[in-house]
PDB file of C-alpha atoms and ligand atoms in Angstrom:
ATOM      1  CA  MET Z 290      54.315  33.646 -75.064  1.00 90.00           C
ATOM      2  CA  ASN Z 291      52.633  36.975 -75.046  1.00 94.00           C
ATOM      3  CA  GLN Z 292      50.164  39.138 -73.027  1.00 96.00           C
ATOM      4  CA  GLU Z 293      47.210  38.124 -75.114  1.00 94.00           C
ATOM      5  CA  THR Z 294      47.618  34.344 -74.703  1.00 93.00           C
ATOM      6  CA  LEU Z 295      48.334  34.805 -70.970  1.00 94.00           C
ATOM      7  CA  THR Z 296      45.328  37.028 -70.479  1.00 94.00           C
ATOM      8  CA  GLU Z 297      43.252  34.256 -72.021  1.00 92.00           C
ATOM      9  CA  LEU Z 298      44.506  31.992 -69.284  1.00 92.00           C
ATOM     10  CA  SER Z 299      42.991  34.127 -66.650  1.00 88.00           C
ATOM     11  CA  SER Z 300      39.532  33.550 -68.301  1.00 90.00           C
ATOM     12  CA  GLN Z 301      40.050  29.815 -67.998  1.00 95.00           C
ATOM     13  CA  LEU Z 302      41.265  29.608 -64.393  1.00 96.00           C
ATOM     14  CA  PRO Z 303      40.273  31.444 -61.240  1.00 96.00           C
ATOM     15  CA  LEU Z 304      43.325  33.834 -61.413  1.00 97.00           C
ATOM     16  CA  GLY Z 305      43.821  37.512 -60.612  1.00 96.00           C
ATOM     17  CA  GLU Z 306      45.577  39.600 -63.255  1.00 96.00           C
ATOM     18  CA  ILE Z 307      48.460  38.319 -65.389  1.00 97.00           C
ATOM     19  CA  ARG Z 308      51.048  40.637 -66.488  1.00 97.00           C
ATOM     20  CA  TYR Z 309      53.818  39.593 -69.145  1.00 98.00           C
ATOM     21  CA  PHE Z 310      57.189  41.026 -69.795  1.00 98.00           C
ATOM     22  CA  ASP Z 311      59.402  40.268 -72.754  1.00 98.00           C
ATOM     23  CA  SER Z 312      62.253  41.093 -70.448  1.00 98.00           C
ATOM     24  CA  THR Z 313      62.508  42.170 -66.732  1.00 98.00           C
ATOM     25  CA  GLY Z 314      65.160  42.091 -63.965  1.00 98.00           C
ATOM     26  CA  SER Z 315      63.309  39.526 -61.701  1.00 98.00           C
ATOM     27  CA  THR Z 316      59.616  38.556 -61.847  1.00 98.00           C
ATOM     28  CA  ASN Z 317      59.735  38.279 -58.026  1.00 97.00           C
ATOM     29  CA  ASP Z 318      60.805  41.912 -57.763  1.00 97.00           C
ATOM     30  CA  GLU Z 319      57.944  42.993 -60.115  1.00 98.00           C
ATOM     31  CA  ALA Z 320      55.585  40.824 -57.941  1.00 97.00           C
ATOM     32  CA  LEU Z 321      56.746  42.280 -54.685  1.00 96.00           C
ATOM     33  CA  LYS Z 322      56.174  45.757 -55.987  1.00 96.00           C
ATOM     34  CA  TRP Z 323      52.801  44.880 -57.292  1.00 97.00           C
ATOM     35  CA  ALA Z 324      51.776  43.055 -54.106  1.00 96.00           C
ATOM     36  CA  GLN Z 325      52.567  46.230 -52.219  1.00 93.00           C
ATOM     37  CA  SER Z 326      50.472  48.251 -54.407  1.00 94.00           C
ATOM     38  CA  GLY Z 327      47.328  46.093 -54.127  1.00 94.00           C
ATOM     39  CA  ALA Z 328      47.599  43.024 -56.523  1.00 97.00           C
ATOM     40  CA  ARG Z 329      44.805  40.622 -56.159  1.00 97.00           C
ATOM     41  CA  ASP Z 330      45.141  37.016 -54.903  1.00 98.00           C
ATOM     42  CA  MET Z 331      46.451  34.646 -57.607  1.00 98.00           C
ATOM     43  CA  SER Z 332      47.926  37.528 -59.738  1.00 98.00           C
ATOM     44  CA  ILE Z 333      50.919  36.540 -61.876  1.00 98.00           C
ATOM     45  CA  ILE Z 334      54.021  38.073 -63.495  1.00 98.00           C
ATOM     46  CA  VAL Z 335      55.555  36.094 -66.353  1.00 98.00           C
ATOM     47  CA  ALA Z 336      58.663  36.940 -68.153  1.00 98.00           C
ATOM     48  CA  ASP Z 337      60.299  35.490 -71.212  1.00 98.00           C
ATOM     49  CA  GLU Z 338      63.674  36.822 -70.094  1.00 98.00           C
ATOM     50  CA  GLN Z 339      65.053  37.733 -66.639  1.00 98.00           C
ATOM     51  CA  THR Z 340      68.258  39.801 -66.424  1.00 97.00           C
ATOM     52  CA  MET Z 341      68.527  39.806 -62.641  1.00 97.00           C
ATOM     53  CA  GLY Z 342      66.801  36.578 -61.761  1.00 97.00           C
ATOM     54  CA  ARG Z 343      67.622  35.253 -58.313  1.00 96.00           C
ATOM     55  CA  GLY Z 344      67.386  32.004 -56.387  1.00 94.00           C
ATOM     56  CA  ARG Z 345      67.733  31.301 -52.716  1.00 90.00           C
ATOM     57  CA  MET Z 346      70.600  33.014 -50.839  1.00 86.00           C
ATOM     58  CA  ASP Z 347      70.500  35.552 -53.583  1.00 88.00           C
ATOM     59  CA  ARG Z 348      72.237  33.287 -55.993  1.00 91.00           C
ATOM     60  CA  PRO Z 349      71.869  34.186 -59.630  1.00 93.00           C
ATOM     61  CA  TRP Z 350      69.167  32.424 -61.597  1.00 95.00           C
ATOM     62  CA  PHE Z 351      69.632  32.421 -65.320  1.00 93.00           C
ATOM     63  CA  THR Z 352      66.595  33.010 -67.710  1.00 97.00           C
ATOM     64  CA  PRO Z 353      67.837  33.560 -71.231  1.00 97.00           C
ATOM     65  CA  PRO Z 354      65.142  34.650 -73.622  1.00 97.00           C
ATOM     66  CA  GLY Z 355      62.858  31.841 -75.081  1.00 97.00           C
ATOM     67  CA  THR Z 356      64.354  29.070 -72.905  1.00 97.00           C
ATOM     68  CA  ALA Z 357      62.509  28.873 -69.611  1.00 98.00           C
ATOM     69  CA  LEU Z 358      59.277  29.334 -67.688  1.00 98.00           C
ATOM     70  CA  ALA Z 359      59.813  32.166 -65.191  1.00 98.00           C
ATOM     71  CA  PHE Z 360      56.892  33.462 -63.187  1.00 98.00           C
ATOM     72  CA  SER Z 361      55.861  34.716 -59.859  1.00 98.00           C
ATOM     73  CA  LEU Z 362      52.484  34.107 -58.312  1.00 98.00           C
ATOM     74  CA  ILE Z 363      51.164  36.580 -55.740  1.00 98.00           C
ATOM     75  CA  LEU Z 364      49.072  34.990 -52.915  1.00 98.00           C
ATOM     76  CA  ARG Z 365      46.965  36.775 -50.181  1.00 97.00           C
ATOM     77  CA  PRO Z 366      46.924  34.011 -47.686  1.00 97.00           C
ATOM     78  CA  THR Z 367      43.582  33.434 -45.920  1.00 97.00           C
ATOM     79  CA  LEU Z 368      43.293  33.170 -42.067  1.00 96.00           C
ATOM     80  CA  THR Z 369      43.116  29.325 -42.498  1.00 97.00           C
ATOM     81  CA  GLU Z 370      46.308  29.258 -44.634  1.00 97.00           C
ATOM     82  CA  LYS Z 371      48.316  31.658 -42.306  1.00 96.00           C
ATOM     83  CA  PRO Z 372      49.344  28.914 -39.883  1.00 96.00           C
ATOM     84  CA  HIS Z 373      50.679  26.819 -42.759  1.00 96.00           C
ATOM     85  CA  LEU Z 374      52.818  29.395 -44.611  1.00 95.00           C
ATOM     86  CA  SER Z 375      55.924  27.192 -44.139  1.00 94.00           C
ATOM     87  CA  ARG Z 376      54.172  24.561 -46.313  1.00 96.00           C
ATOM     88  CA  LEU Z 377      53.811  26.942 -49.305  1.00 97.00           C
ATOM     89  CA  VAL Z 378      57.175  25.882 -50.740  1.00 97.00           C
ATOM     90  CA  GLY Z 379      55.771  22.224 -50.688  1.00 97.00           C
ATOM     91  CA  LEU Z 380      52.584  23.410 -52.342  1.00 98.00           C
ATOM     92  CA  ALA Z 381      54.559  25.200 -55.089  1.00 98.00           C
ATOM     93  CA  ALA Z 382      56.934  22.280 -55.533  1.00 98.00           C
ATOM     94  CA  LEU Z 383      54.153  19.722 -55.763  1.00 98.00           C
ATOM     95  CA  SER Z 384      52.306  21.888 -58.322  1.00 98.00           C
ATOM     96  CA  ILE Z 385      55.386  21.533 -60.543  1.00 98.00           C
ATOM     97  CA  VAL Z 386      55.737  17.906 -59.858  1.00 98.00           C
ATOM     98  CA  LYS Z 387      52.227  17.022 -60.879  1.00 98.00           C
ATOM     99  CA  PRO Z 388      52.344  18.140 -64.546  1.00 98.00           C
ATOM    100  CA  LEU Z 389      55.885  16.624 -64.871  1.00 98.00           C
ATOM    101  CA  GLN Z 390      54.475  13.337 -63.667  1.00 98.00           C
ATOM    102  CA  ALA Z 391      51.668  13.738 -66.262  1.00 98.00           C
ATOM    103  CA  PHE Z 392      54.500  13.978 -68.976  1.00 97.00           C
ATOM    104  CA  GLY Z 393      55.533  10.413 -67.751  1.00 97.00           C
ATOM    105  CA  LEU Z 394      58.508  11.753 -65.669  1.00 98.00           C
ATOM    106  CA  SER Z 395      59.518  10.964 -62.202  1.00 98.00           C
ATOM    107  CA  PRO Z 396      60.293  14.197 -60.600  1.00 98.00           C
ATOM    108  CA  GLN Z 397      61.417  14.499 -56.982  1.00 98.00           C
ATOM    109  CA  ILE Z 398      61.571  17.456 -54.556  1.00 97.00           C
ATOM    110  CA  LYS Z 399      64.979  18.103 -53.072  1.00 96.00           C
ATOM    111  CA  TRP Z 400      64.122  19.763 -49.924  1.00 94.00           C
ATOM    112  CA  PRO Z 401      63.420  22.655 -49.598  1.00 92.00           C
ATOM    113  CA  ASN Z 402      62.925  24.113 -53.049  1.00 94.00           C
ATOM    114  CA  ASP Z 403      64.469  22.152 -55.848  1.00 96.00           C
ATOM    115  CA  ILE Z 404      62.768  19.918 -58.339  1.00 98.00           C
ATOM    116  CA  LEU Z 405      64.926  17.045 -59.667  1.00 97.00           C
ATOM    117  CA  LEU Z 406      64.696  14.835 -62.645  1.00 98.00           C
ATOM    118  CA  ASP Z 407      67.235  11.934 -62.665  1.00 96.00           C
ATOM    119  CA  GLN Z 408      69.127  13.624 -59.752  1.00 94.00           C
ATOM    120  CA  ARG Z 409      69.562  16.923 -61.617  1.00 96.00           C
ATOM    121  CA  LYS Z 410      67.829  20.152 -60.977  1.00 96.00           C
ATOM    122  CA  VAL Z 411      65.105  21.216 -63.495  1.00 98.00           C
ATOM    123  CA  ALA Z 412      63.339  23.789 -61.529  1.00 98.00           C
ATOM    124  CA  GLY Z 413      63.515  25.963 -58.347  1.00 97.00           C
ATOM    125  CA  VAL Z 414      61.092  27.838 -56.145  1.00 97.00           C
ATOM    126  CA  LEU Z 415      61.803  31.134 -54.352  1.00 96.00           C
ATOM    127  CA  ILE Z 416      59.322  32.300 -51.695  1.00 96.00           C
ATOM    128  CA  GLU Z 417      59.221  35.869 -50.418  1.00 95.00           C
ATOM    129  CA  LEU Z 418      56.944  37.429 -47.926  1.00 94.00           C
ATOM    130  CA  VAL Z 419      55.361  40.986 -47.715  1.00 93.00           C
ATOM    131  CA  TRP Z 420      54.793  41.936 -44.171  1.00 92.00           C
ATOM    132  CA  SER Z 421      52.633  44.531 -42.516  1.00 89.00           C
ATOM    133  CA  GLY Z 422      53.908  44.821 -38.941  1.00 89.00           C
ATOM    134  CA  GLU Z 423      53.730  41.241 -37.540  1.00 88.00           C
ATOM    135  CA  ASP Z 424      51.380  40.032 -40.328  1.00 91.00           C
ATOM    136  CA  VAL Z 425      52.127  38.381 -43.619  1.00 94.00           C
ATOM    137  CA  VAL Z 426      49.899  40.138 -46.149  1.00 94.00           C
ATOM    138  CA  CYS Z 427      51.206  38.646 -49.265  1.00 95.00           C
ATOM    139  CA  VAL Z 428      53.385  35.754 -50.410  1.00 97.00           C
ATOM    140  CA  VAL Z 429      55.281  35.913 -53.679  1.00 97.00           C
ATOM    141  CA  ILE Z 430      56.034  32.345 -55.051  1.00 98.00           C
ATOM    142  CA  GLY Z 431      58.805  32.579 -57.807  1.00 98.00           C
ATOM    143  CA  VAL Z 432      59.110  29.584 -60.087  1.00 98.00           C
ATOM    144  CA  GLY Z 433      61.891  29.000 -62.596  1.00 98.00           C
ATOM    145  CA  ILE Z 434      61.883  25.873 -64.898  1.00 98.00           C
ATOM    146  CA  ASN Z 435      64.497  25.036 -67.365  1.00 98.00           C
ATOM    147  CA  VAL Z 436      62.356  24.222 -70.570  1.00 98.00           C
ATOM    148  CA  SER Z 437      65.031  24.074 -73.149  1.00 97.00           C
ATOM    149  CA  LYS Z 438      68.660  22.885 -72.782  1.00 96.00           C
ATOM    150  CA  ARG Z 439      69.732  26.490 -73.359  1.00 95.00           C
ATOM    151  CA  ALA Z 440      68.158  27.487 -69.954  1.00 95.00           C
ATOM    152  CA  VAL Z 441      70.843  25.322 -68.043  1.00 94.00           C
ATOM    153  CA  PRO Z 442      73.919  27.230 -67.011  1.00 89.00           C
ATOM    154  CA  GLY Z 443      77.279  25.862 -67.613  1.00 84.00           C
ATOM    155  CA  THR Z 444      78.892  23.458 -65.109  1.00 77.00           C
ATOM    156  CA  ASP Z 445      81.381  26.273 -64.078  1.00 74.00           C
ATOM    157  CA  ILE Z 446      78.475  28.173 -62.532  1.00 74.00           C
ATOM    158  CA  LEU Z 447      76.178  25.430 -61.220  1.00 72.00           C
ATOM    159  CA  ARG Z 448      76.465  24.271 -57.598  1.00 77.00           C
ATOM    160  CA  PHE Z 449      74.320  21.155 -58.339  1.00 84.00           C
ATOM    161  CA  PRO Z 450      73.956  19.333 -61.673  1.00 90.00           C
ATOM    162  CA  GLY Z 451      71.233  20.806 -63.872  1.00 94.00           C
ATOM    163  CA  THR Z 452      68.935  19.516 -66.511  1.00 97.00           C
ATOM    164  CA  SER Z 453      65.977  20.668 -68.622  1.00 98.00           C
ATOM    165  CA  LEU Z 454      62.541  19.369 -69.770  1.00 98.00           C
ATOM    166  CA  GLU Z 455      64.039  19.126 -73.238  1.00 98.00           C
ATOM    167  CA  ASP Z 456      66.804  16.882 -71.915  1.00 97.00           C
ATOM    168  CA  ALA Z 457      64.248  14.661 -70.173  1.00 97.00           C
ATOM    169  CA  LEU Z 458      61.511  14.593 -72.912  1.00 97.00           C
ATOM    170  CA  GLY Z 459      63.438  15.071 -76.103  1.00 97.00           C
ATOM    171  CA  ASN Z 460      61.173  17.883 -77.091  1.00 96.00           C
ATOM    172  CA  ILE Z 461      60.226  21.375 -76.132  1.00 96.00           C
ATOM    173  CA  VAL Z 462      57.058  21.731 -74.092  1.00 97.00           C
ATOM    174  CA  GLU Z 463      54.853  24.774 -74.753  1.00 96.00           C
ATOM    175  CA  ARG Z 464      55.343  27.297 -71.825  1.00 97.00           C
ATOM    176  CA  GLU Z 465      51.759  28.563 -71.636  1.00 96.00           C
ATOM    177  CA  LYS Z 466      50.575  24.951 -71.416  1.00 96.00           C
ATOM    178  CA  LEU Z 467      52.994  24.146 -68.731  1.00 98.00           C
ATOM    179  CA  LEU Z 468      52.032  27.325 -66.764  1.00 98.00           C
ATOM    180  CA  LYS Z 469      48.340  26.476 -67.077  1.00 97.00           C
ATOM    181  CA  ASP Z 470      49.058  22.929 -65.842  1.00 98.00           C
ATOM    182  CA  ILE Z 471      51.050  24.141 -62.833  1.00 98.00           C
ATOM    183  CA  LEU Z 472      48.485  26.693 -61.872  1.00 98.00           C
ATOM    184  CA  SER Z 473      45.657  24.099 -62.181  1.00 98.00           C
ATOM    185  CA  ALA Z 474      47.604  21.741 -59.849  1.00 98.00           C
ATOM    186  CA  PHE Z 475      48.198  24.728 -57.517  1.00 98.00           C
ATOM    187  CA  ILE Z 476      44.535  25.650 -57.457  1.00 98.00           C
ATOM    188  CA  ALA Z 477      43.518  21.969 -56.807  1.00 98.00           C
ATOM    189  CA  LEU Z 478      46.128  21.522 -54.037  1.00 98.00           C
ATOM    190  CA  ARG Z 479      45.765  24.726 -52.238  1.00 98.00           C
ATOM    191  CA  PRO Z 480      42.651  23.827 -50.157  1.00 98.00           C
ATOM    192  CA  GLN Z 481      44.556  20.707 -48.937  1.00 98.00           C
ATOM    193  CA  LEU Z 482      47.377  22.830 -47.549  1.00 98.00           C
ATOM    194  CA  GLY Z 483      46.648  22.179 -43.824  1.00 97.00           C
ATOM    195  CA  SER Z 484      45.920  18.423 -44.264  1.00 98.00           C
ATOM    196  CA  ASP Z 485      47.845  15.247 -43.636  1.00 97.00           C
ATOM    197  CA  ARG Z 486      46.979  14.255 -47.186  1.00 97.00           C
ATOM    198  CA  PHE Z 487      49.018  17.176 -48.424  1.00 98.00           C
ATOM    199  CA  MET Z 488      51.977  16.307 -46.257  1.00 98.00           C
ATOM    200  CA  ASN Z 489      51.746  12.645 -47.446  1.00 97.00           C
ATOM    201  CA  GLN Z 490      51.840  13.849 -51.094  1.00 97.00           C
ATOM    202  CA  TRP Z 491      54.940  15.980 -50.371  1.00 97.00           C
ATOM    203  CA  GLY Z 492      56.699  13.244 -48.475  1.00 97.00           C
ATOM    204  CA  GLU Z 493      56.075  10.725 -51.302  1.00 97.00           C
ATOM    205  CA  VAL Z 494      58.209  12.659 -53.785  1.00 98.00           C
ATOM    206  CA  LEU Z 495      60.870  13.663 -51.379  1.00 97.00           C
ATOM    207  CA  ALA Z 496      64.428  13.048 -52.896  1.00 96.00           C
ATOM    208  CA  TYR Z 497      66.795  10.861 -50.740  1.00 95.00           C
ATOM    209  CA  ARG Z 498      64.103   9.653 -48.326  1.00 96.00           C
ATOM    210  CA  GLY Z 499      65.635   6.886 -46.295  1.00 95.00           C
ATOM    211  CA  ARG Z 500      69.080   7.587 -47.689  1.00 94.00           C
ATOM    212  CA  GLN Z 501      72.178   8.953 -45.949  1.00 93.00           C
ATOM    213  CA  VAL Z 502      72.515  12.689 -46.556  1.00 93.00           C
ATOM    214  CA  ARG Z 503      74.651  15.483 -45.408  1.00 90.00           C
ATOM    215  CA  VAL Z 504      73.085  18.911 -44.509  1.00 89.00           C
ATOM    216  CA  GLU Z 505      75.281  21.926 -44.190  1.00 86.00           C
ATOM    217  CA  MET Z 506      73.450  24.610 -42.239  1.00 81.00           C
ATOM    218  CA  GLY Z 507      75.390  27.830 -42.609  1.00 74.00           C
ATOM    219  CA  GLY Z 508      78.435  28.431 -40.406  1.00 72.00           C
ATOM    220  CA  ASP Z 509      80.285  25.254 -39.702  1.00 76.00           C
ATOM    221  CA  GLN Z 510      77.280  23.181 -38.631  1.00 83.00           C
ATOM    222  CA  THR Z 511      76.821  19.989 -40.597  1.00 86.00           C
ATOM    223  CA  VAL Z 512      74.657  17.015 -39.967  1.00 87.00           C
ATOM    224  CA  VAL Z 513      75.130  13.665 -41.477  1.00 90.00           C
ATOM    225  CA  GLY Z 514      72.453  11.013 -41.187  1.00 93.00           C
ATOM    226  CA  LYS Z 515      69.426   9.262 -42.610  1.00 95.00           C
ATOM    227  CA  LEU Z 516      66.737  11.599 -44.159  1.00 95.00           C
ATOM    228  CA  GLU Z 517      63.448  10.372 -42.436  1.00 96.00           C
ATOM    229  CA  GLY Z 518      60.959  12.807 -43.801  1.00 95.00           C
ATOM    230  CA  ILE Z 519      59.235  16.156 -43.536  1.00 96.00           C
ATOM    231  CA  LEU Z 520      57.676  17.464 -40.234  1.00 96.00           C
ATOM    232  CA  SER Z 521      54.240  19.133 -40.178  1.00 95.00           C
ATOM    233  CA  ASP Z 522      55.811  22.600 -40.371  1.00 94.00           C
ATOM    234  CA  GLY Z 523      57.784  21.736 -43.391  1.00 95.00           C
ATOM    235  CA  SER Z 524      61.036  21.239 -41.751  1.00 94.00           C
ATOM    236  CA  LEU Z 525      63.304  18.147 -42.337  1.00 94.00           C
ATOM    237  CA  ARG Z 526      63.938  15.253 -39.978  1.00 95.00           C
ATOM    238  CA  ILE Z 527      67.253  13.556 -40.045  1.00 94.00           C
ATOM    239  CA  ARG Z 528      68.337  10.629 -37.924  1.00 96.00           C
ATOM    240  CA  ASP Z 529      72.059  11.325 -37.264  1.00 92.00           C
ATOM    241  CA  ASP Z 530      74.693   8.559 -36.996  1.00 86.00           C
ATOM    242  CA  ASN Z 531      74.303   8.452 -33.129  1.00 91.00           C
ATOM    243  CA  GLY Z 532      70.595   7.781 -33.545  1.00 93.00           C
ATOM    244  CA  LYS Z 533      69.542  11.187 -32.484  1.00 95.00           C
ATOM    245  CA  SER Z 534      66.672  13.006 -34.337  1.00 95.00           C
ATOM    246  CA  VAL Z 535      67.749  16.260 -35.776  1.00 92.00           C
ATOM    247  CA  THR Z 536      65.306  18.798 -37.095  1.00 93.00           C
ATOM    248  CA  VAL Z 537      66.522  21.130 -40.034  1.00 89.00           C
ATOM    249  CA  HIS Z 538      64.701  24.290 -40.571  1.00 87.00           C
ATOM    250  CA  PHE Z 539      64.643  26.438 -43.654  1.00 75.00           C
ATOM    251  CA  GLY Z 540      67.344  28.888 -43.999  1.00 65.00           C
ATOM    252  CA  ASP Z 541      70.929  28.804 -45.190  1.00 60.00           C
ATOM    253  CA  VAL Z 542      70.932  24.980 -45.746  1.00 66.00           C
ATOM    254  CA  ARG Z 543      72.467  22.770 -48.404  1.00 79.00           C
ATOM    255  CA  LEU Z 544      71.284  19.141 -48.798  1.00 83.00           C
ATOM    256  CA  ARG Z 545      73.287  16.573 -50.507  1.00 85.00           C
ATOM    257  CA  PRO Z 546      73.221  12.773 -50.894  1.00 81.00           C
ATOM    258  CA  PHE Z 547      76.062  11.369 -48.852  1.00 76.00           C
ATOM    259  CA  THR Z 548      77.427   9.345 -51.798  1.00 60.00           C
ATOM    260  CA  ASP Z 549      77.867  12.435 -53.869  1.00 52.00           C
ATOM    261  CA  ILE Z 550      79.950  14.043 -51.139  1.00 46.00           C
ATOM    262  CA  LEU Z 551      82.100  10.950 -51.188  1.00 44.00           C
ATOM    263  CA  LYS Z 552      82.407  10.956 -54.934  1.00 47.00           C
ATOM    264  CA  ASN Z 553      83.272  14.760 -54.899  1.00 41.00           C
ATOM    265  CA  LYS Z 554      85.833  14.204 -52.263  1.00 37.00           C
ATOM    266  CA  ALA Z 555      87.439  11.457 -54.289  1.00 33.00           C
ATOM    267  CA  THR Z 556      87.681  13.572 -57.425  1.00 27.00           C
ATOM    268  CA  HIS Z 557      89.198  16.438 -55.445  1.00 25.00           C
ATOM    269  CA  VAL Z 558      91.853  14.348 -53.907  1.00 23.00           C
TER     270      VAL Z 558
HETATM  271  C1  LIG R 725      66.364  28.512 -56.458  1.00 61.62           C
HETATM  272  O1  LIG R 725      66.470  27.412 -57.052  1.00 61.62           O
HETATM  273  O2  LIG R 725      67.170  28.881 -55.632  1.00 61.62           O
HETATM  274  C2  LIG R 725      65.047  29.293 -56.718  1.00 61.62           C
HETATM  275  C3  LIG R 725      65.011  29.743 -58.147  1.00 61.62           C
HETATM  276  C4  LIG R 725      63.832  30.597 -58.391  1.00 61.62           C
HETATM  277  C5  LIG R 725      63.842  31.279 -59.722  1.00 61.62           C
HETATM  278  C6  LIG R 725      62.590  32.069 -60.052  1.00 61.62           C
HETATM  279  S1  LIG R 725      62.464  32.510 -61.737  1.00 61.62           S
HETATM  280  C7  LIG R 725      61.054  33.379 -61.463  1.00 61.62           C
HETATM  281  C8  LIG R 725      61.318  34.193 -60.099  1.00 61.62           C
HETATM  282  N1  LIG R 725      62.035  35.376 -60.340  1.00 61.62           N
HETATM  283  C9  LIG R 725      63.264  35.305 -59.731  1.00 61.62           C
HETATM  284  O3  LIG R 725      64.091  36.257 -59.784  1.00 61.62           O
HETATM  285  N2  LIG R 725      63.433  34.081 -59.092  1.00 61.62           N
HETATM  286  C10 LIG R 725      62.216  33.308 -59.250  1.00 61.62           C
END
């Protein structure tokens, strides 16, 4: 991966500018700075290595050199997109899902921001907003994908089992090609953001749908129940064990299949 091959990409797709780093702290940090200094819609920061990559809740995200696809996409949402900003995490996740499906894999989205292959996390999405007063002027969509096995951190660090595309496919996919496929999917899906069709596609690949899950919502609040689906604002609907419908919003949440919790409990006893 280098600046030249990535610049070539911006002549093939309707993108802003692309900036490449052999190594940077976090592509999201670079993108946030660039967004504030006037980056165009669909501008992208790509890095071979991140030394301070981060995930949700400021958890570290590992990007050793040559192992992963790590990039941040800058959006300047239009007036029609602004009412649907909470769906952007779904748009990003679906844009990763589509190319993985084209590889013959069966990815699922673990709400809100993880992509799973065989119940293991292969990719994550981190969305950050740039505000001007009450208005969101830019959205930074950070994407990290474990391409080679070496991108997957050790089990001592992981909070959820991890995997890579190399584990799933038996070979290393070319990162520029993967980036191009994800961006093409994003460009095709973006006009559908406000539609029911978009929500249906998101719902179809939702992990644990119809299954018993446990959601930890920060503090001591926990819901156990059946995962019914995603609501139009992107929040999650659970039917708890008393038959009551509970809505889970984005934030400090951890979603787990209920059987895994039981398994974990059993191994801890
Ligand atoms: C998560 O799973 O919690 C989200 C992980 C997002 C990681 C990507 S890698 C590119 C971008 N830069 C960062 O520092 N984070 C995101």
